C-alpha positions as a LaTeX table, in Angstrom:
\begin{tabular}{lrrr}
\hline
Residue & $x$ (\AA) & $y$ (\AA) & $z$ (\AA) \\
\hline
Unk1 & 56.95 & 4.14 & 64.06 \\
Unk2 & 54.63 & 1.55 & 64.87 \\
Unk3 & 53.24 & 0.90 & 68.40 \\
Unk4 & 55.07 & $-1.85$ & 68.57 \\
Unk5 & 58.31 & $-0.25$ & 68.23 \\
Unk6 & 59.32 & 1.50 & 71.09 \\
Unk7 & 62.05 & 3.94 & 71.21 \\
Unk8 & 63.48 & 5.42 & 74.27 \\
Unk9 & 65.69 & 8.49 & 73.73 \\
Unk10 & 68.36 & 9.58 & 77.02 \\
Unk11 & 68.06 & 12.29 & 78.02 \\
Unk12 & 64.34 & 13.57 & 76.61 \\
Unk13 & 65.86 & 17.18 & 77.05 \\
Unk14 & 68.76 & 18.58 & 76.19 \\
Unk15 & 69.81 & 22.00 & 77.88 \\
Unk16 & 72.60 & 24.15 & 76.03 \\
Unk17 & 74.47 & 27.24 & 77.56 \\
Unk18 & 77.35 & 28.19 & 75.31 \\
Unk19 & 77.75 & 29.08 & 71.43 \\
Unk20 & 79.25 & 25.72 & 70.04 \\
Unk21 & 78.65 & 23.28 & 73.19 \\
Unk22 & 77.92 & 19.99 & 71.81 \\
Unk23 & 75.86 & 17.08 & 73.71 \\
Unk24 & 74.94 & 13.49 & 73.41 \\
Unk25 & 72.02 & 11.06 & 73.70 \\
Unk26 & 71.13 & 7.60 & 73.32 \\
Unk27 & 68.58 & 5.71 & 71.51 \\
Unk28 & 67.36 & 2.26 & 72.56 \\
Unk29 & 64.79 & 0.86 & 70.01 \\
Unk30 & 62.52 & $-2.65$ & 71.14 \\
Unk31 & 59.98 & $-4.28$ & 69.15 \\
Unk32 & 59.34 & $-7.66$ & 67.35 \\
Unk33 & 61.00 & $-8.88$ & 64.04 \\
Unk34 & 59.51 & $-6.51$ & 61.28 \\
Unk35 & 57.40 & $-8.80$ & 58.94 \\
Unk36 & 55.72 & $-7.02$ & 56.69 \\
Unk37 & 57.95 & $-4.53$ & 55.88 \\
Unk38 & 62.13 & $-4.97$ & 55.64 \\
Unk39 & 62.71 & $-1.34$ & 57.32 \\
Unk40 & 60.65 & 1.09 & 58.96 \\
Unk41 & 62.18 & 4.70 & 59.05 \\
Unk42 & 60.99 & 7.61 & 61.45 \\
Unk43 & 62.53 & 10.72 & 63.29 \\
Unk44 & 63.92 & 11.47 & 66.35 \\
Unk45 & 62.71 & 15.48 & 66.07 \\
Unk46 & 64.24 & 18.15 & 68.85 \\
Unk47 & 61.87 & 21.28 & 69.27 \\
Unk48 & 62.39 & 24.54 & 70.89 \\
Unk49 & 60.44 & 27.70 & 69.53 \\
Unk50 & 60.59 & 27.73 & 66.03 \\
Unk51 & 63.92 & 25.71 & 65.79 \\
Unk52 & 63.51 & 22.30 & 64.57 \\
Unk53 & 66.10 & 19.40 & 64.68 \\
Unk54 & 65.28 & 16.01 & 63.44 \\
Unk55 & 67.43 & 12.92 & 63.13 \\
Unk56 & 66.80 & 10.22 & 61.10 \\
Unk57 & 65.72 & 6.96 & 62.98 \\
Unk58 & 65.52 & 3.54 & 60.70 \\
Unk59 & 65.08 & 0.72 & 62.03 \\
Unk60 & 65.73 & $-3.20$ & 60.33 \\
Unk61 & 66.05 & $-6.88$ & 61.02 \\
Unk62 & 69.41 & $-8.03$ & 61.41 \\
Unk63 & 70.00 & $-11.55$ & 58.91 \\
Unk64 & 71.25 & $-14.82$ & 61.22 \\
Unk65 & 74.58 & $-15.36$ & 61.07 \\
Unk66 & 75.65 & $-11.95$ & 60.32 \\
Unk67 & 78.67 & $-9.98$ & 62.91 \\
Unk68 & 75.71 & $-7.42$ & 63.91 \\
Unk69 & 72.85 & $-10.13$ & 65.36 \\
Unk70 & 72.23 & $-8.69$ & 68.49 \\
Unk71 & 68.07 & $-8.72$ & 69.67 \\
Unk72 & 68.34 & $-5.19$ & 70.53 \\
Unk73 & 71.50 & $-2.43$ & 70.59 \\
Unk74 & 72.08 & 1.17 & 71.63 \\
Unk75 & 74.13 & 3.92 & 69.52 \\
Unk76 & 75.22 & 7.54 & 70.88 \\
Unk77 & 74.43 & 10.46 & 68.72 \\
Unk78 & 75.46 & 13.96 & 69.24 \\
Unk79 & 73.62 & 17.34 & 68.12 \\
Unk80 & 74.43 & 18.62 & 64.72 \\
Unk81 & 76.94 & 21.56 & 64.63 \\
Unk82 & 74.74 & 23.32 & 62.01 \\
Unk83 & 72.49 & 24.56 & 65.60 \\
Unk84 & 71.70 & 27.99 & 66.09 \\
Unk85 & 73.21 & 28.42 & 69.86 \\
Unk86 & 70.61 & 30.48 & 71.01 \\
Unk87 & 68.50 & 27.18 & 71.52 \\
Unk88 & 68.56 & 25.82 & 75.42 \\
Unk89 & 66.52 & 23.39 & 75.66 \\
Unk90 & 65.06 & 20.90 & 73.11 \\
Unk91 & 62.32 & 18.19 & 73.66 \\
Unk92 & 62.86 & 14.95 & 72.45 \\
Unk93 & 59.91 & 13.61 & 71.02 \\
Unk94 & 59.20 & 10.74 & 67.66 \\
Unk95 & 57.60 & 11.13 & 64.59 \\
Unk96 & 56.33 & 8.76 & 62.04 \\
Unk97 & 57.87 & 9.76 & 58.47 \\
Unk98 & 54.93 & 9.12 & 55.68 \\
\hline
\end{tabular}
């Protein structure tokens, strides 16, 4: 993402103790109306060891008048259930798709 996107992700680290628990987070994304491009896409990407997560982040202008024209929203996501359970603890951290 640009430096002028800025993406907050709650809770940076997610701790897991049981085969199959699931957990959630939030992502809040700020920045300015994207002008030179129509979307920008990155990653939200979890890391523990040698297991890797990553979730897709885009991110777009809204058009006026249309029933999603908010400045700025915020969307829960769980973990995917494809997760080896051994993992405890992942760091959340973002990185620019090229």
């Amino acid at each position: 993402m640009p430096a002028s996107i800025d993406v907050t992700v709650v809770p940076s680290v997610l701790s897991f103790s049981a085969i199959g628990e699931k957990k959630s987070f939030s992502v809040q994304v700020y920045g300015p109306k994207i002008a030179q491009q129509p979307i920008i896409s990155g990653a939200i990407v979890w890391k523990y060891g040698h297991y890797v997560v990553r979730s897709p982040l885009v991110v777009y202008n809204i058009l006026p008048g249309t029933q999603y024209g908010y400045p700025s929203f915020s969307m829960s996501l769980k973990k995917p259930d494809s997760i080896d359970s051994s993992m405890h603890q992942k760091n959340g951290i973002v990185k620019h798709k090229y």
